[in-house]
XYZ file of C-alpha atoms in Angstrom:
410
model
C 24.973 -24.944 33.358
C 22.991 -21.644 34.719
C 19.419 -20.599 33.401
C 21.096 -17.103 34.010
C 18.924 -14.699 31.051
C 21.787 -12.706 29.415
C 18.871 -9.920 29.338
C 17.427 -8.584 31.897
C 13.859 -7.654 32.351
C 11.786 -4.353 32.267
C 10.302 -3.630 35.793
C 7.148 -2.879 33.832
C 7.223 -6.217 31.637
C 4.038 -7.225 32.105
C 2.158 -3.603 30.857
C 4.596 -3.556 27.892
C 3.979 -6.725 26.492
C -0.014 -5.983 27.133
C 0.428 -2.943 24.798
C 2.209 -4.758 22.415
C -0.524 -7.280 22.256
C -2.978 -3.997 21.885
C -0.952 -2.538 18.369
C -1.135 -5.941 17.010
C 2.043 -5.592 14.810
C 3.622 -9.212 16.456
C 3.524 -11.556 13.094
C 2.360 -9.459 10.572
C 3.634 -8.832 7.236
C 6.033 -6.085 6.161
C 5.162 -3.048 4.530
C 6.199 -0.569 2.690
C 5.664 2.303 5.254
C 7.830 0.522 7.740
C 10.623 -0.396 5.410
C 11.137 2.936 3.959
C 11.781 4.286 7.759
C 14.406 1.597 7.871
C 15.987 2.290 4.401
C 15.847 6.256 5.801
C 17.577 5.371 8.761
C 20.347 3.268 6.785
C 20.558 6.214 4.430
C 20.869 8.553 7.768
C 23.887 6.833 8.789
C 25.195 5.318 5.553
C 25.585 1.743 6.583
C 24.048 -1.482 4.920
C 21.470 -2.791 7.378
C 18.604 -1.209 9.103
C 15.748 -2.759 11.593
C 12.378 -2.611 13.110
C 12.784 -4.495 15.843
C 9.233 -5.388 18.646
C 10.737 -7.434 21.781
C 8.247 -10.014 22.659
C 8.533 -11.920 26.195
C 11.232 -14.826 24.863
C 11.816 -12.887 21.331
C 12.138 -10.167 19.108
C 10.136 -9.713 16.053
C 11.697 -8.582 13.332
C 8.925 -6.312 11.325
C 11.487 -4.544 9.121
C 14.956 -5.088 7.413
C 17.028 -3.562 5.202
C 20.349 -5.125 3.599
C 20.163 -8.645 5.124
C 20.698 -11.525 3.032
C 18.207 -13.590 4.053
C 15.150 -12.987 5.222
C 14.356 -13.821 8.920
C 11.444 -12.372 10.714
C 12.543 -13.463 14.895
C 15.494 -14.017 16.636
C 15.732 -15.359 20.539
C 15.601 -12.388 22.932
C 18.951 -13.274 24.400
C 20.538 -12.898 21.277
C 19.280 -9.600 20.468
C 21.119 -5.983 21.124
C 17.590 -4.765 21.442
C 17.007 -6.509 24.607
C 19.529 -3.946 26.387
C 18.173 -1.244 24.584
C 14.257 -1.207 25.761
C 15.708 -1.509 29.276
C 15.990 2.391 29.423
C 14.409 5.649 27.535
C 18.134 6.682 25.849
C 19.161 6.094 22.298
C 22.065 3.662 22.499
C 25.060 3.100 20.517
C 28.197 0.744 19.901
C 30.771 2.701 18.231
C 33.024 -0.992 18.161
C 31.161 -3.745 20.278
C 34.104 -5.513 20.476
C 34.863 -3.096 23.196
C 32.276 -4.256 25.304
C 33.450 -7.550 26.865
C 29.733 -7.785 28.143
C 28.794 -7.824 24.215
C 31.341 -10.777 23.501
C 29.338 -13.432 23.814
C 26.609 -12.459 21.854
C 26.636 -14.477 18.563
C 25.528 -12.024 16.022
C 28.657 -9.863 17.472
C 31.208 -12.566 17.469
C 30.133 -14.177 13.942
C 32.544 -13.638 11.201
C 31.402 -10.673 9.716
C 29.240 -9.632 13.049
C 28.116 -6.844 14.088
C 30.719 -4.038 15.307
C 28.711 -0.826 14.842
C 25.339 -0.896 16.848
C 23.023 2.185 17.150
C 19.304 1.769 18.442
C 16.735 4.268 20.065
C 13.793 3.024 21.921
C 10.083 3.174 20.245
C 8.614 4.663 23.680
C 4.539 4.789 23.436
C 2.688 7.805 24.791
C 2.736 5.672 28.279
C 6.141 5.357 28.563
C 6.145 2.005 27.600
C 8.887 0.757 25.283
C 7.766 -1.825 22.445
C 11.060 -2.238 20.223
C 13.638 -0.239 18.611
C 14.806 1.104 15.450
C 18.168 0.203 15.012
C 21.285 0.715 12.254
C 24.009 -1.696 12.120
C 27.827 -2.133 10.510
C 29.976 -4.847 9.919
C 33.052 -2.725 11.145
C 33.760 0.085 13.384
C 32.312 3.776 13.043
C 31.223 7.017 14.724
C 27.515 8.254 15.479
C 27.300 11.985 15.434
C 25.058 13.883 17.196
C 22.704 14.516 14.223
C 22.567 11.106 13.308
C 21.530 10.054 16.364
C 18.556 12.617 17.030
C 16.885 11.886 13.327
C 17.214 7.867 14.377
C 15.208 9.146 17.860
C 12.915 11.178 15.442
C 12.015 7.894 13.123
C 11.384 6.243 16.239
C 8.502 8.650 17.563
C 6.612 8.208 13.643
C 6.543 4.228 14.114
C 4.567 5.146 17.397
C 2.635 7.420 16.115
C 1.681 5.231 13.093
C 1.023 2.523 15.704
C -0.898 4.913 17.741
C -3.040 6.170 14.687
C -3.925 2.438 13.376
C -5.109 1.392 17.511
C -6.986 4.534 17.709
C -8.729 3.293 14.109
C -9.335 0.287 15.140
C -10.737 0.832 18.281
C -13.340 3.646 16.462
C -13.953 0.866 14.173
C -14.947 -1.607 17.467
C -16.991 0.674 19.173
C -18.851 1.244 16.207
C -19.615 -2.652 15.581
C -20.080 -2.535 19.385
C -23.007 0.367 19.171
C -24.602 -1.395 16.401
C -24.925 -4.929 18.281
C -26.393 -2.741 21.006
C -28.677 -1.412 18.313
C -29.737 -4.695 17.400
C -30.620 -6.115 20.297
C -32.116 -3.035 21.922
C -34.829 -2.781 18.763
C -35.164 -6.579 19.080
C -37.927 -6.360 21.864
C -39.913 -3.532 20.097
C -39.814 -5.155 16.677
C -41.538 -8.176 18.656
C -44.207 -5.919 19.510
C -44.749 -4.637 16.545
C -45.135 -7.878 14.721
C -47.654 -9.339 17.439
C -49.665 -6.420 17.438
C -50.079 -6.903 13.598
C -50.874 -10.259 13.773
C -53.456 -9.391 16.477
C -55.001 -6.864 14.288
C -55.437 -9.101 10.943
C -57.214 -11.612 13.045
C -59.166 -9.421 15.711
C -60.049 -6.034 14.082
C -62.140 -4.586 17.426
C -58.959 -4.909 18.853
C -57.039 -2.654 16.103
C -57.215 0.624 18.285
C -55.367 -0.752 21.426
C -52.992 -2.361 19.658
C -52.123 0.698 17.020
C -51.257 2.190 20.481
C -49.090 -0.748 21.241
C -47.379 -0.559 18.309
C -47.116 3.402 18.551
C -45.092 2.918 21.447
C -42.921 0.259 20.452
C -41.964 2.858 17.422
C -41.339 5.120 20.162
C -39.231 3.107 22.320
C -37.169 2.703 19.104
C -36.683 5.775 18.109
C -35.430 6.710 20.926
C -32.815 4.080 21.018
C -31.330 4.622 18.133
C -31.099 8.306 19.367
C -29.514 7.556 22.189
C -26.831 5.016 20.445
C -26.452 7.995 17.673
C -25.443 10.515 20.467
C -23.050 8.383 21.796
C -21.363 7.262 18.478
C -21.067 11.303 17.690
C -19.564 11.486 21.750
C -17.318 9.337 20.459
C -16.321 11.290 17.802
C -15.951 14.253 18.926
C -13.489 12.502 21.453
C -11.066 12.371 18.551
C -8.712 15.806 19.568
C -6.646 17.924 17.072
C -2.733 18.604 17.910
C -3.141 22.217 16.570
C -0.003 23.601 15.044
C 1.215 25.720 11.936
C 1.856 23.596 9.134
C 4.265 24.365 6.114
C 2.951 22.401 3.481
C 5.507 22.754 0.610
C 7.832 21.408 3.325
C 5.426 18.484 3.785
C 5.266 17.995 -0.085
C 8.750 17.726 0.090
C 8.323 15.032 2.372
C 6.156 13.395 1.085
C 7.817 13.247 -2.982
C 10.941 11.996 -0.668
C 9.099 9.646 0.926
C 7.086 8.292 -2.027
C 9.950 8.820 -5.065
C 10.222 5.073 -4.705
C 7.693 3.115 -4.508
C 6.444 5.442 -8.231
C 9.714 4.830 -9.413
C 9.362 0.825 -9.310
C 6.091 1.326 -11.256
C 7.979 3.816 -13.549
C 5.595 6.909 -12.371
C 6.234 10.464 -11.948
C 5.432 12.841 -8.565
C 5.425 16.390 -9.222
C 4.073 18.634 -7.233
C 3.071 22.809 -7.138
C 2.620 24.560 -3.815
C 1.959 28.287 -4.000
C 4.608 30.319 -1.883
C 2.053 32.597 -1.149
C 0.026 30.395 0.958
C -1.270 32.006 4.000
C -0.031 29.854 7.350
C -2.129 26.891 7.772
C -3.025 25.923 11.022
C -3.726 21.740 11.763
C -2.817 18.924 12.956
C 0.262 18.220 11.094
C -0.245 14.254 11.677
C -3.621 14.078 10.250
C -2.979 16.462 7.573
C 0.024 14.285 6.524
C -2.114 10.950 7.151
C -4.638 12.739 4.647
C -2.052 12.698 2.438
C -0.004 10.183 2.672
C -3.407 7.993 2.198
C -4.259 9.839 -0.978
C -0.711 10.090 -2.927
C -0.380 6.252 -1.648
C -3.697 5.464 -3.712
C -2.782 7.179 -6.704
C 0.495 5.198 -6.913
C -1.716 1.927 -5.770
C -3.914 2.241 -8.823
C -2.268 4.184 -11.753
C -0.801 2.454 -14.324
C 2.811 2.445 -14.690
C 4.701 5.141 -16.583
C 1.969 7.977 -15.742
C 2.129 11.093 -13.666
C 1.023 11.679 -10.402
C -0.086 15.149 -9.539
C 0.084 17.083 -5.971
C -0.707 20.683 -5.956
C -1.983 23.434 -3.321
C -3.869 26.930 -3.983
C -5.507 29.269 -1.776
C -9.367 29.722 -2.820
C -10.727 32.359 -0.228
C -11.137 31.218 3.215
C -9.763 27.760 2.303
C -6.554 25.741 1.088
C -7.276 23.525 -1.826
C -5.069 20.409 -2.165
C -5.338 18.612 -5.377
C -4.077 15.149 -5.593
C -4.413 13.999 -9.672
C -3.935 10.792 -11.299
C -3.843 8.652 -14.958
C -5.134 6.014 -13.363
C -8.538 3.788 -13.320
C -10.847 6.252 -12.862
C -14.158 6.101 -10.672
C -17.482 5.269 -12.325
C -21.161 6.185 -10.573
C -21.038 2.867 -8.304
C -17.609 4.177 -7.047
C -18.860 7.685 -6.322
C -21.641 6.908 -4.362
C -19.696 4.624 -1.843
C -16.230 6.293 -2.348
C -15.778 6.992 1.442
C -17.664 4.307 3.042
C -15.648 1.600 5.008
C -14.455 -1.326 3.760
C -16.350 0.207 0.051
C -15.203 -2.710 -2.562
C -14.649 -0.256 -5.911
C -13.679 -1.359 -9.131
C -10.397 -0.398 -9.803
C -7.597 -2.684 -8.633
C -4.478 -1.596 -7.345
C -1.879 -2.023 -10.703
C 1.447 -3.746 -9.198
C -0.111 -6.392 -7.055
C -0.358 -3.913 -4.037
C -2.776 -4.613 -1.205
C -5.747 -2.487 0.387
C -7.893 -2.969 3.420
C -10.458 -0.738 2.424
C -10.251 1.824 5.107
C -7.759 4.334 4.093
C -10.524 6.889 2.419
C -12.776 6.639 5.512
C -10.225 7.582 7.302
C -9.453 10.112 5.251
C -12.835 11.818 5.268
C -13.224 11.890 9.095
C -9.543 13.776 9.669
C -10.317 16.087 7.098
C -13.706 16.863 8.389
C -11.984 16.914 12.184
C -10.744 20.659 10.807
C -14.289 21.820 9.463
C -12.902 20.720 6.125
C -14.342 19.143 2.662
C -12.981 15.981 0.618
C -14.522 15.078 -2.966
C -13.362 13.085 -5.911
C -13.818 14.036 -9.745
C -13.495 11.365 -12.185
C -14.553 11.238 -15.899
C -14.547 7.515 -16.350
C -13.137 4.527 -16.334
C -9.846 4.738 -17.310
C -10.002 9.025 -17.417
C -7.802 9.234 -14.209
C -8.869 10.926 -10.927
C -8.863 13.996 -8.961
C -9.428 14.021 -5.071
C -9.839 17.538 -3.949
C -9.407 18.646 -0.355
C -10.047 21.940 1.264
C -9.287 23.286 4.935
C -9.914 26.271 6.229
C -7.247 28.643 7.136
C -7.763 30.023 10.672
C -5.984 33.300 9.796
C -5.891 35.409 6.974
C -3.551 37.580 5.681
C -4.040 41.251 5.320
C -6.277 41.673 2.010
C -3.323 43.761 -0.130
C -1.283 40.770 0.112
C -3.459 38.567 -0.608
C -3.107 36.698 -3.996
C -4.616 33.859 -5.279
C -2.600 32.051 -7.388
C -3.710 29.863 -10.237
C -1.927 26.397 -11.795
C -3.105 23.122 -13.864
């Protein structure tokens, strides 16, 4: 008996597994963003199982799957087609893996029923480093075409850069926890100052003029603390960089009604959505544009009731675009309003179908939108009266004023 590994092993192993660690997917729940790539990429290729696959040191976790019986979130490395795959940057296919004699061992491949069609392409991060794949499978022969195989490459590069957007979060979110321990402690000293001084005043008053100057300078050495910890938070922010590029955005609506027909459609809710064809060219970062949205249409979903309509519009109003996102849902009352973009904000309405929420997804929201000089509000009658986020972004070019047109709709 051999300890022979029927895999073999990244030269960069030990960085890929560290950046693994870093997106913190290993062991977590599914979701629904993840599984609808994986039902896309079934759909793509029109066979009955689809996975998400992140290849851990001695296995790979499972995050996503689509048509399997039973639900199984790890299998041993050495049993996994992914472990060949992550081994180089190529999208890799099996038209009949019972033509690979070097696949013939593999159990999944020689179970009754196994796998005989096998395409996977590599979820590469901006490093280089590859994580996983996203992978299709069939229980009998088939052909990949061309096509196929470039929109499976495609799905691959939005995992990333969902994975990318969540560790850039989160890390925002630790440096700002970070800056206010500083904070803390920095004002600590001062603070101690400022008390003694007081308490040297109450019992010593011929004392009370050298001690006002103590406690002058304490308030000085605190203001400019917190000055200096507010310059570096908005550092920090500014850090944040935009991918510029022209946008379409009825083709993103498009998306995005594809994307989210659904998850409304197992809470018996309608999308429709109105984008003017007259829209000038819009010029953003098409990720955090989409992220704005995505966030916003997945709320309204979260916390209408079922069997209402969900509303997604866009207009041109001057200098900006307006993007409406309207619900029949909750509704926000004054408590709401006043924390409605704050992180971690605990509102009162409740998601409807038993849907989670972390809290963060309208803070997040705010900050891309106001990355492109741009303005996000909510209107909200009431409780139960349904809401209305608004969100407006200035177009960078305008078209010449006897075309313009600006077109109105509910």
């Amino acid at each position: 008996m051999t300890n022979r590994r029927p895999y073999s092993i990244p030269d960069n192993e030990a960085l890929r597994l560290e950046k693994l660690r870093e997106y913190q997917i290993l062991d977590t729940h599914s979701e629904d963003t993840f599984d609808k790539i994986a039902l896309l990429a079934a759909q793509i290729f029109n066979v009955p199982s689809a996975f998400i696959n992140f290849v851990d040191a001695q296995r790979v976790f499972i995050k996503s799957s689509i048509g399997y019986d039973e639900p199984i979130s790890e299998v041993p490395r050495e049993e996994s087609l992914c472990s060949r795959t992550i081994l180089k940057d190529v999208v890799n296919t099996y038209a009949d893996t019972h033509n690979h004699p070097e696949l013939m061992e593999n159990p999944h491949v020689l179970a009754n029923g196994g796998i005989r069609f096998y395409a996977s392409a590599p979820l590469k991060t901006p490093e280089g480093l590859i994580m996983g794949t996203i992978c299709v499978v069939d229980y009998k022969p088939r052909e990949a075409t061309e096509a196929q195989l470039t929109m499976l490459k495609t799905l691959s590069s939005i995992i990333i850069d969902k994975l990318e957007n969540r560790l850039r979060y989160r890390k925002s979110v630790e440096s700002q926890v970070n800056l206010m321990n500083i904070a803390l402690h920095e004002i600590k000293n001062p603070l101690a100052s400022i008390k003694l001084a007081n308490e040297i005043i109450s019992k010593s008053p011929p004392s009370a003029e050298r001690m006002t100057e103590n406690i002058k300078s304490a308030v000085v050495r605190i203001q400019a603390k917190l000055a200096d910890l507010l310059k570096q938070s908005e550092l920090e922010e500014k850090d944040m960089m935009l991918n510029v590029e022209e946008v379409d955005l009825n083709e993103m609506f498009a998306r995005l009604l594809y994307n989210f027909e659904l998850l409304a459609q197992r809470k018996d809710q309608k999308i429709e959505f109105y984008c003017d064809d007259t829209l000038p060219v819009l010029e953003a970062d098409r990720t955090k544009i989409s992220d704005v949205l995505h966030n916003l249409l997945s709320n309204a979903i979260k916390y209408s009731y079922p069997g209402t309509i969900i509303k997604l519009s866009a207009r041109e109003a001057g200098n900006y675009v307006h993007i409406e996102v309207k619900d029949e849902g909750q509704g926000l009352n004054f408590s709401d309003m006043q924390k409605l973009f704050t992180k971690f904000a605990k509102l009162s309405s409740k998601p409807t179908g038993k849907e989670t929420s972390n809290g963060l997804g309208l803070s997040i929201t705010k900050s891309f939108v106001e990355l492109h000089n741009g303005n996000i509000y909510a209107m909200s009658p009431g409780k139960d009266k349904g809401t209305t986020f608004i969100v407006s972004i200035p177009f960078k070019h305008k078209r010449a004023p006897e075309l313009e047109e600006i077109s109105e709709f509910n």
